[in-house]
mmCIF file of C-alpha atoms (C1' of nucleotides) in Angstrom:
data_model
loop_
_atom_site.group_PDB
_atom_site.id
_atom_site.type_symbol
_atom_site.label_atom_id
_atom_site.label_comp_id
_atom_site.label_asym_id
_atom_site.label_seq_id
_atom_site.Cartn_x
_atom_site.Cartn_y
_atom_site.Cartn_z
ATOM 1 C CA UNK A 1 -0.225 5.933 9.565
ATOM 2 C CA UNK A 2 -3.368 6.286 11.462
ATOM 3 C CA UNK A 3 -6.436 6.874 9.469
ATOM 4 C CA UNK A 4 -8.067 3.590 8.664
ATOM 5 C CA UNK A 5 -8.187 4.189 5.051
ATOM 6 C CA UNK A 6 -3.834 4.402 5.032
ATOM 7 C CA UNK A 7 -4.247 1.070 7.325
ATOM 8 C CA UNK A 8 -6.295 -0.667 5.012
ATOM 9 C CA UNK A 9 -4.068 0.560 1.598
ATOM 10 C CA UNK A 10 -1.353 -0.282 3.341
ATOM 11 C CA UNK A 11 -2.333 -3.780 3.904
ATOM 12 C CA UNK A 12 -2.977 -4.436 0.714
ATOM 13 C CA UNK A 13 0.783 -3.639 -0.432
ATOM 14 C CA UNK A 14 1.674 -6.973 -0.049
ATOM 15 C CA UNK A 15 1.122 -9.822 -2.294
ATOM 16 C CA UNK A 16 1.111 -12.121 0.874
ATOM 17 C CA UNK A 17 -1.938 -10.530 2.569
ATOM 18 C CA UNK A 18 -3.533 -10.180 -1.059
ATOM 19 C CA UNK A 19 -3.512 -14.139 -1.689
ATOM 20 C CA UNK A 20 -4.807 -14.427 1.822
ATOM 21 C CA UNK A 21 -7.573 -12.727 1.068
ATOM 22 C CA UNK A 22 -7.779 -14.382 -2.160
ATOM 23 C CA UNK A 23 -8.200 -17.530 0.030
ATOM 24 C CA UNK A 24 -10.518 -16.418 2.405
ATOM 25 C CA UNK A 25 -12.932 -15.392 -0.447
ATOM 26 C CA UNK A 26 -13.493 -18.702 -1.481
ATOM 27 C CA UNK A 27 -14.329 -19.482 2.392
ATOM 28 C CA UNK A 28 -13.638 -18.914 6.252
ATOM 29 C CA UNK A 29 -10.502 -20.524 7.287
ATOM 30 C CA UNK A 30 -8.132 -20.911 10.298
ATOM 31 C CA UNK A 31 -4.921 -19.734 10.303
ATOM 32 C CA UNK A 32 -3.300 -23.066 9.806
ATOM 33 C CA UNK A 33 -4.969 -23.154 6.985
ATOM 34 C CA UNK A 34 -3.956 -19.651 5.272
ATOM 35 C CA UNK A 35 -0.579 -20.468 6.209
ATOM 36 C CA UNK A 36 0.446 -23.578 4.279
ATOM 37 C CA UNK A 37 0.575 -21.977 0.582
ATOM 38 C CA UNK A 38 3.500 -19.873 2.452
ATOM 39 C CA UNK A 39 5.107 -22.015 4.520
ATOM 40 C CA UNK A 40 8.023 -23.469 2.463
ATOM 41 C CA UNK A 41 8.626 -19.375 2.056
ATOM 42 C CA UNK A 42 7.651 -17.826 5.885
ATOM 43 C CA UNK A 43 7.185 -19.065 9.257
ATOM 44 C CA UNK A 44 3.912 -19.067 11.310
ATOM 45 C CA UNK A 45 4.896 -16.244 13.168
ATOM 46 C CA UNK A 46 5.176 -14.211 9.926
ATOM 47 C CA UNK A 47 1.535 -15.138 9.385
ATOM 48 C CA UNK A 48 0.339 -14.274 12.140
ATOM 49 C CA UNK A 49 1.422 -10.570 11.984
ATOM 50 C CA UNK A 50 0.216 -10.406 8.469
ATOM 51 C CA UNK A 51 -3.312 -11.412 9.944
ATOM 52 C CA UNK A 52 -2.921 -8.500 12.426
ATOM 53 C CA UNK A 53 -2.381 -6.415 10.113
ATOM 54 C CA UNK A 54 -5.588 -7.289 7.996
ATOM 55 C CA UNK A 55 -7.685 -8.059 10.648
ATOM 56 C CA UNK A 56 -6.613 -3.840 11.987
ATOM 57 C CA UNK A 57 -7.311 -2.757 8.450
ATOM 58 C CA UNK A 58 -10.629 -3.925 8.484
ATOM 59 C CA UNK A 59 -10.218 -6.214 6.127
ATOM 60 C CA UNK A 60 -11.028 -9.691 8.073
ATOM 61 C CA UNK A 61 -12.282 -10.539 10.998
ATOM 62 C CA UNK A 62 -10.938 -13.552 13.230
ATOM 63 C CA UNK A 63 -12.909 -15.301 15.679
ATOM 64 C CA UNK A 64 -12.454 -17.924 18.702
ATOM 65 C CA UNK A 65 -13.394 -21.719 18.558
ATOM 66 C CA UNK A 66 -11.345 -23.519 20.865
ATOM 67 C CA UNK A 67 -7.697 -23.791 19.560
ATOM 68 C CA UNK A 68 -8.721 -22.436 16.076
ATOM 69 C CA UNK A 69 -8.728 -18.638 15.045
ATOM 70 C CA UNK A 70 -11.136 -18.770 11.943
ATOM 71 C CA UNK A 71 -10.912 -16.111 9.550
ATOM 72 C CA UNK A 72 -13.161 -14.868 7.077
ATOM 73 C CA UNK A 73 -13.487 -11.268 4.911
ATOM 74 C CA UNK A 74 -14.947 -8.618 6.248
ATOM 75 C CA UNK A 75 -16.600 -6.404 3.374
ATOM 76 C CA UNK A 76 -16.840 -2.998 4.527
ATOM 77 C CA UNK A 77 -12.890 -2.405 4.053
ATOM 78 C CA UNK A 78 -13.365 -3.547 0.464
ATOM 79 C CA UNK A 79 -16.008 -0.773 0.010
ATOM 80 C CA UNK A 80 -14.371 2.178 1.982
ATOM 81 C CA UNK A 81 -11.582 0.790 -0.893
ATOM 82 C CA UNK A 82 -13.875 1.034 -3.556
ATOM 83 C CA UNK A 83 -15.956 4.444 -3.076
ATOM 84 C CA UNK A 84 -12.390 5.573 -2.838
ATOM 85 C CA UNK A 85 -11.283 4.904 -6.059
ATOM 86 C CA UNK A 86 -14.753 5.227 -7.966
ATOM 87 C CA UNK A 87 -14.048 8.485 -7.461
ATOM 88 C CA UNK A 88 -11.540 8.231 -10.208
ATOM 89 C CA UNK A 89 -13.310 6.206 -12.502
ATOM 90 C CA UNK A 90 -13.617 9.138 -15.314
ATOM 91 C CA UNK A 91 -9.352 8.723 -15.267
ATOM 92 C CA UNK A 92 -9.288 5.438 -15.909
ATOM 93 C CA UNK A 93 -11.886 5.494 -18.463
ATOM 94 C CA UNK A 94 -10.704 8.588 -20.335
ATOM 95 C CA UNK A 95 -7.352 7.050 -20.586
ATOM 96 C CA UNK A 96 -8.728 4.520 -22.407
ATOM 97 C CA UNK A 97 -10.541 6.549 -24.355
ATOM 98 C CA UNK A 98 -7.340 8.187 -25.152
ATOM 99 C CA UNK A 99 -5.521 5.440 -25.762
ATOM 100 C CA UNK A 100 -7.849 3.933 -28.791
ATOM 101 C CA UNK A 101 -8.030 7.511 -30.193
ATOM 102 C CA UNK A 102 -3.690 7.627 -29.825
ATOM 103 C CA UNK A 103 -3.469 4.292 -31.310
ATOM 104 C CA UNK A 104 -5.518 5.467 -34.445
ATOM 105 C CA UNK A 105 -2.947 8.387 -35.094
ATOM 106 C CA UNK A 106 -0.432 6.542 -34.712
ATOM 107 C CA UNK A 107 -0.525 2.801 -36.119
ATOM 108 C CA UNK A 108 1.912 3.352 -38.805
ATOM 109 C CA UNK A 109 4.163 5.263 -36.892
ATOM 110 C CA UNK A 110 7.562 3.896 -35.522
ATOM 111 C CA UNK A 111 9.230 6.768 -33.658
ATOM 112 C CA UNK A 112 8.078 7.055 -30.057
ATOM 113 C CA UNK A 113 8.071 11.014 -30.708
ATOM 114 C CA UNK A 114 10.342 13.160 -28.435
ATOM 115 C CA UNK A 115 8.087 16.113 -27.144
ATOM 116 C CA UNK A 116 8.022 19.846 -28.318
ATOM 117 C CA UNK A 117 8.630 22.395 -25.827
ATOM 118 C CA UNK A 118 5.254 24.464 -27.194
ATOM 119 C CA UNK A 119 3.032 26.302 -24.584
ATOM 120 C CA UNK A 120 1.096 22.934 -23.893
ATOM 121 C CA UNK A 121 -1.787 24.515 -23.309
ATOM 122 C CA UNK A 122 -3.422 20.999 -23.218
ATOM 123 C CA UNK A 123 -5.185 20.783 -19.748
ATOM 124 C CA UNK A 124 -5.863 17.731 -18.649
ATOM 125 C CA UNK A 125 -9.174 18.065 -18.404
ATOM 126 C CA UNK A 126 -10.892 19.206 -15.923
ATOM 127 C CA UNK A 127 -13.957 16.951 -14.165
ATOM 128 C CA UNK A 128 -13.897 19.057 -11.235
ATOM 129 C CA UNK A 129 -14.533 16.419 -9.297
ATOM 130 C CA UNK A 130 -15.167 16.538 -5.436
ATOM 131 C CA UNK A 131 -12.308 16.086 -3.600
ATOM 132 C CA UNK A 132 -11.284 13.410 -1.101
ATOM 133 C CA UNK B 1 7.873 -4.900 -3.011
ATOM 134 C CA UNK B 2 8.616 -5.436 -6.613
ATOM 135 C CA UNK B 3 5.199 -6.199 -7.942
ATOM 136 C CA UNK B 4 3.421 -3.192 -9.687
ATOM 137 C CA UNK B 5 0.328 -3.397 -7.597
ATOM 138 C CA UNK B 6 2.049 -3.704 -4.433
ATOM 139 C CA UNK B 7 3.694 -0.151 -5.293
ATOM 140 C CA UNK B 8 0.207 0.990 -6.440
ATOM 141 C CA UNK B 9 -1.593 0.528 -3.162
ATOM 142 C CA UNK B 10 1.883 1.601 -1.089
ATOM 143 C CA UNK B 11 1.664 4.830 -2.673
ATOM 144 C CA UNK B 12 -2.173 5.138 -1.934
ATOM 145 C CA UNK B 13 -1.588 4.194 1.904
ATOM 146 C CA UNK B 14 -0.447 8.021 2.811
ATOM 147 C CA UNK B 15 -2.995 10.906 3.033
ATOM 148 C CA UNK B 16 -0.381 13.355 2.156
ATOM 149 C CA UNK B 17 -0.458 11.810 -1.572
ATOM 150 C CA UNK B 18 -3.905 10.872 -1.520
ATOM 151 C CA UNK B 19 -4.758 14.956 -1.173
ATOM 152 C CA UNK B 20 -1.958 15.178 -4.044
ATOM 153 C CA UNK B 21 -4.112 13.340 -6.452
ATOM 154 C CA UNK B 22 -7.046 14.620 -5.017
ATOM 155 C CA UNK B 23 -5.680 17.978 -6.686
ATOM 156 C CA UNK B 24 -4.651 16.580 -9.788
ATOM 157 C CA UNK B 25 -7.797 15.398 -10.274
ATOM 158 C CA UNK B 26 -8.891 19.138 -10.673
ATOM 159 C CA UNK B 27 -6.488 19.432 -13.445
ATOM 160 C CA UNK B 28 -2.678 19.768 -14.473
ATOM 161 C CA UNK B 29 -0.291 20.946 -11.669
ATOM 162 C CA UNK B 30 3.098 21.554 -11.093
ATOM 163 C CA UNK B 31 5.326 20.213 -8.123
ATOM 164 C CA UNK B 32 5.071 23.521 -6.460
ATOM 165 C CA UNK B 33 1.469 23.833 -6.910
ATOM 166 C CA UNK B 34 1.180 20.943 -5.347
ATOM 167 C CA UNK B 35 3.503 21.069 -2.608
ATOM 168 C CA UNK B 36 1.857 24.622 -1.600
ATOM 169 C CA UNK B 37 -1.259 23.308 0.661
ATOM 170 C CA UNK B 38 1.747 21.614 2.730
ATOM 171 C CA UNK B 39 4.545 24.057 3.128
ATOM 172 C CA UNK B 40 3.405 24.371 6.424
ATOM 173 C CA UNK B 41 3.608 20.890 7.736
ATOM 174 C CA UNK B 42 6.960 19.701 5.095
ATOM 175 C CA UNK B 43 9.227 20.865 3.167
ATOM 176 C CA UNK B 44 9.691 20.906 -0.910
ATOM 177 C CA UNK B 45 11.939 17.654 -1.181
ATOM 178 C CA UNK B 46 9.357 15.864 0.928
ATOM 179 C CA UNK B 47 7.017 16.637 -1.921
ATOM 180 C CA UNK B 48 9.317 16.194 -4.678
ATOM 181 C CA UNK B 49 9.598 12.280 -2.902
ATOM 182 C CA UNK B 50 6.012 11.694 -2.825
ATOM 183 C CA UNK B 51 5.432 12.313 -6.416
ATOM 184 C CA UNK B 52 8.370 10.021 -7.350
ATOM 185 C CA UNK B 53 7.039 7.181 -5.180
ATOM 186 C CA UNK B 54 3.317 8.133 -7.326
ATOM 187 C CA UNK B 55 5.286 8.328 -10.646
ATOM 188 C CA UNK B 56 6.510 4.737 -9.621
ATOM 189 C CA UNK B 57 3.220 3.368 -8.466
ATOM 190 C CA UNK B 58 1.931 4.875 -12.005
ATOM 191 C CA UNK B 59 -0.121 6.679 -10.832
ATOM 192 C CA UNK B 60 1.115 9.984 -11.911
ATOM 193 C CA UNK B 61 3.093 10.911 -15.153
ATOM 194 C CA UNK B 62 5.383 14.021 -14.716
ATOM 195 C CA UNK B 63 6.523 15.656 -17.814
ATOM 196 C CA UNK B 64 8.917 18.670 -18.623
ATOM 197 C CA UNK B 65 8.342 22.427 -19.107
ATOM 198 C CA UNK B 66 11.293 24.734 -19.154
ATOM 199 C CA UNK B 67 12.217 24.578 -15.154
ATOM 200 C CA UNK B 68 8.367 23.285 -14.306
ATOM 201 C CA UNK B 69 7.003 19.720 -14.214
ATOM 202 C CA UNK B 70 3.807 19.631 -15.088
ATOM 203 C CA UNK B 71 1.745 16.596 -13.294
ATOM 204 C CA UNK B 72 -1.133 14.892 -14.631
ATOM 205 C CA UNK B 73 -3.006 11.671 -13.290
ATOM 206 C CA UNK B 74 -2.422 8.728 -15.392
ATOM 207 C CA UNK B 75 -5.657 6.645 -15.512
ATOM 208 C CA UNK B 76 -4.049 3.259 -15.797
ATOM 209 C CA UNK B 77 -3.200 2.700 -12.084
ATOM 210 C CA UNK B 78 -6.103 3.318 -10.880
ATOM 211 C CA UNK B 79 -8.184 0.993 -13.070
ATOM 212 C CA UNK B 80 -5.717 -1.945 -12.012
ATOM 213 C CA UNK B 81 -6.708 -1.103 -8.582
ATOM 214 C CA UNK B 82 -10.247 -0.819 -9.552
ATOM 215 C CA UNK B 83 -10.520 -4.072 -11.349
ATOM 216 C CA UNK B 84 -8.437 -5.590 -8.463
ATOM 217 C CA UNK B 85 -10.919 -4.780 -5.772
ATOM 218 C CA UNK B 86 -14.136 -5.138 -8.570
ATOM 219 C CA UNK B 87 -13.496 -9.002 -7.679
ATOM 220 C CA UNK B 88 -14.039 -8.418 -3.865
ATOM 221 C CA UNK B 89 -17.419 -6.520 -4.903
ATOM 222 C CA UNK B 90 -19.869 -9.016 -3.427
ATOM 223 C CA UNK B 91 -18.312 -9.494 -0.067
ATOM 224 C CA UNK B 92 -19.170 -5.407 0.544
ATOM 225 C CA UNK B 93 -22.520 -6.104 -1.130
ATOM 226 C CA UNK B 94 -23.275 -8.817 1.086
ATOM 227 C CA UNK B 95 -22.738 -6.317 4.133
ATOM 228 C CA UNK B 96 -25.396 -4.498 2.769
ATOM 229 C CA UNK B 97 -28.300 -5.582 0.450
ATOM 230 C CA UNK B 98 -28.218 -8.863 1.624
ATOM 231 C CA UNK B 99 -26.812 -10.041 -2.111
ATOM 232 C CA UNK B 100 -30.073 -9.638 -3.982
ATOM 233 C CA UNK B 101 -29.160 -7.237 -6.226
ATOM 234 C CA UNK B 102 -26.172 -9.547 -7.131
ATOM 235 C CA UNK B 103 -27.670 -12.396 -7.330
ATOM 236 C CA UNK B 104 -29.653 -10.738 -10.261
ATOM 237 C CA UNK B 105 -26.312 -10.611 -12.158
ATOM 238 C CA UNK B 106 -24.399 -13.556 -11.319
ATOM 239 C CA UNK B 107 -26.381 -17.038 -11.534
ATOM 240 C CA UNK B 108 -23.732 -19.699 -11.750
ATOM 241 C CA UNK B 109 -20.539 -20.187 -10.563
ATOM 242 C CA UNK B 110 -21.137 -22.793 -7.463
ATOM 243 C CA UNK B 111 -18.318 -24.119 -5.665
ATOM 244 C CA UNK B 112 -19.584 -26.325 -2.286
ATOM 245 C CA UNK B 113 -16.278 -26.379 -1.293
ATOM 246 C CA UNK B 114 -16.372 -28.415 2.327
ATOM 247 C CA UNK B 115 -13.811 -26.964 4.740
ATOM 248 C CA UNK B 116 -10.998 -29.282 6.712
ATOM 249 C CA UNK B 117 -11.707 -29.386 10.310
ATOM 250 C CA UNK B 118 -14.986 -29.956 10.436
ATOM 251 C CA UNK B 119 -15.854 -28.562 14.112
ATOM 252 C CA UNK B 120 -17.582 -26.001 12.099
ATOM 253 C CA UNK B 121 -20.990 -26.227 11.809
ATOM 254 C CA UNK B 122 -20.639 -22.371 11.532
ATOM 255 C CA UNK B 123 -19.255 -22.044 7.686
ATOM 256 C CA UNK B 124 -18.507 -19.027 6.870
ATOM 257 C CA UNK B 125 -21.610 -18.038 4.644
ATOM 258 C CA UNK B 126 -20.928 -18.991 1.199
ATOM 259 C CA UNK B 127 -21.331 -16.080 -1.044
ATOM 260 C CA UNK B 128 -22.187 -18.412 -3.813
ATOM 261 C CA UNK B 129 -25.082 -20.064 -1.873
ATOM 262 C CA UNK B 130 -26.483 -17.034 0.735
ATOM 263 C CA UNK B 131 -28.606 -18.447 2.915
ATOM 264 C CA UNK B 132 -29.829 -14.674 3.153
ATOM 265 C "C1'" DC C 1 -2.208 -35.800 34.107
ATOM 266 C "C1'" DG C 2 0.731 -35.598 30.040
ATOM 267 C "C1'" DC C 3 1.113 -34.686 25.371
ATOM 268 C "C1'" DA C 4 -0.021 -32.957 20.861
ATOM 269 C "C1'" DT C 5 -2.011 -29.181 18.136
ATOM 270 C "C1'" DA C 6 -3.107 -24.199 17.168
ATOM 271 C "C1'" DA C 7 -1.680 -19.922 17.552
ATOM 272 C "C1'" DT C 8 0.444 -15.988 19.767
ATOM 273 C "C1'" DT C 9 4.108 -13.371 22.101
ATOM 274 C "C1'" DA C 10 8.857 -11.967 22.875
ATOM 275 C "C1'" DA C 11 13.076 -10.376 21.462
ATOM 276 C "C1'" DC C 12 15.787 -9.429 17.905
ATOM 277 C "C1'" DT C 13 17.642 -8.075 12.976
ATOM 278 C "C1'" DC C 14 17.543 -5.499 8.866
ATOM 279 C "C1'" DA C 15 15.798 -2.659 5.142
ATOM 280 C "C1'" DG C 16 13.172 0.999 3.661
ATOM 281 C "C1'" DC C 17 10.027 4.965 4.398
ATOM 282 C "C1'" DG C 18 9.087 9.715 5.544
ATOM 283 C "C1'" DG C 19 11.104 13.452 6.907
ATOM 284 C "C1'" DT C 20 15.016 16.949 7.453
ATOM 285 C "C1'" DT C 21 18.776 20.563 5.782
ATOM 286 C "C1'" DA C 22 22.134 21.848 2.534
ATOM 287 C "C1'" DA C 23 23.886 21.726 -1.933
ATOM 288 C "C1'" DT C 24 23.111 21.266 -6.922
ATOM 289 C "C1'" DT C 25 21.064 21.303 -11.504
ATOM 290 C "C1'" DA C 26 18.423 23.586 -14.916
ATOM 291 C "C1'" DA C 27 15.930 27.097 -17.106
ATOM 292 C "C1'" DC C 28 14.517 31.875 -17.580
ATOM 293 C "C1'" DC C 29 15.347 37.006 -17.406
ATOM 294 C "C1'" DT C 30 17.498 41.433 -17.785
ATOM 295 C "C1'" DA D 1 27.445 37.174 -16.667
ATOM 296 C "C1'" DG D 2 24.674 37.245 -12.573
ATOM 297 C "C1'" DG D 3 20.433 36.461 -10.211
ATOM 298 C "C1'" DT D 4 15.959 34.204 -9.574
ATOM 299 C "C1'" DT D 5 12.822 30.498 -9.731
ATOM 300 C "C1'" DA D 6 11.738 25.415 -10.033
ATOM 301 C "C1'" DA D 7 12.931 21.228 -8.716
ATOM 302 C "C1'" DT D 8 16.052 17.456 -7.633
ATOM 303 C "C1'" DT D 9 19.914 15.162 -5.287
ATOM 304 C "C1'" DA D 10 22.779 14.015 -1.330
ATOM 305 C "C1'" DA D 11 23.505 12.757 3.181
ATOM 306 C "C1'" DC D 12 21.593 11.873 7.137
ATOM 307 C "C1'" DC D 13 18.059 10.347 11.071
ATOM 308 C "C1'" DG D 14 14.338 7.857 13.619
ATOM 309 C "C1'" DC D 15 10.737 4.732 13.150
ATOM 310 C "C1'" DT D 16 8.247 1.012 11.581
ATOM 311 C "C1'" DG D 17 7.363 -3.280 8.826
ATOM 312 C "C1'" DA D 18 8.523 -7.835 7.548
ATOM 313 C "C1'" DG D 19 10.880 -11.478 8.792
ATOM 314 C "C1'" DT D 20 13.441 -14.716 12.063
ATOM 315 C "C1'" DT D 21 13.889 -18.238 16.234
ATOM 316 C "C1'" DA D 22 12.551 -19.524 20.716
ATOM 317 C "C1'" DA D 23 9.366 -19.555 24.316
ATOM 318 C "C1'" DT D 24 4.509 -19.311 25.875
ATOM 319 C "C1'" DT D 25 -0.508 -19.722 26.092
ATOM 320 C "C1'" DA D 26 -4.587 -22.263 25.291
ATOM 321 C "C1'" DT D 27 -7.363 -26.141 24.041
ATOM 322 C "C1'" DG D 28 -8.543 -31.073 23.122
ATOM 323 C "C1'" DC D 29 -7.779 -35.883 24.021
ATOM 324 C "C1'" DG D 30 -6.271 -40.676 25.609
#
DNA sequence: CGCATAATTAACTCAGCGGTTAATTAACCT
DNA sequence: AGGTTAATTAACCGCTGAGTTAATTATGCG
């Protein structure tokens, strides 16, 4: 998996490590404390690794003070995140774009319209967009 | 990993399909189009798996032509994941400009929020209340 | 010291991912 | 019909990820 940008999608696959960031934006916190919302479904242990796992994609730091490992975001994984997909930004918003202009052919319609087998010519469009 | 986001950012954790949409995003492509800057390193099916596991993450659509299947980006995915990480936006912004510029935007939203186990006289910097 | 709390490490299970090769489906072309 | 091209499916393999329980480390406190 290596790169850092794989690490850091992949640890944001999981809706665990997702609501544990959720909870660390609203603060720093130990890892006692990130762990009770779970605990009736996971052990500590399980915690723990999912902290690893965040903390290696960038995505939090964790620090000493005495017993207590507190947590908190760490923002440049959320951008390296973001200028990835802004990148894409004209897809999303073209398919919206599409969508409103689809909906308006089509309000009356009830047949989800099997396709033709014509030349379909129809690029998608090209941005040419730097790659990467 | 059931939840459509999950799948989303699984699919984006692999720089094989991260290069896939990279070339969609010029345009339209076929699977072996796309599978042709890797022939050297994998073979067709390995391909023909990565687009399924983008088709499932949404963020592909595959359609039919004759014996070809024309591949397209489908916009939709990536907004979620842009309006996912949109909400992190001032935790990378704090890395960097200090929070000025968002402060500008966002002038409300307070939440004092005292943390358990008070040994901290370090709390984490509130991002509602930067002490810049 | 002795004990409680906070958290990690160790050792293990199990499922799923990323890849392979070989076979198969599906469409087009003379 | 037979052959070619495009792509998928099947069956398999090794590795890693997510979880477990049990043991261990580290700190604070009476």
């Amino acid at each position: 998996m290596q790169d850092q940008l794989s690490l850091t999608f992949a640890a944001l696959a999981d809706p665990t490590r997702r609501a544990i960031l959720a909870q660390l934006s609203k603060g720093q916190a130990n890892v006692s404390d990130l762990a009770k919302p779970f605990l009736k479904d996971m052990s500590l242990p399980a915690i723990t690794k999912h902290l690893k796992v965040l903390e290696k994609a960038g995505l939090i730091t964790k620090t000493r003070e005495a017993q207590w490992r507190p947590c908190r975001l760490n923002g440049e994984a959320f951008k390296d995140v973001a200028d990835w997909i802004e990148q894409y930004r004209i897809f999303w918003e073209q398919s919206f774009d599409r969508l409103e202009a689809y909906l308006e052919t089509v309000t009356q319609r009830t047949s989800p319209k099997g396709k033709e087998h014509g030349r379909e010519d129809s690029v998608q469009r090209d941005p040419h967009h730097p790659d990467l």
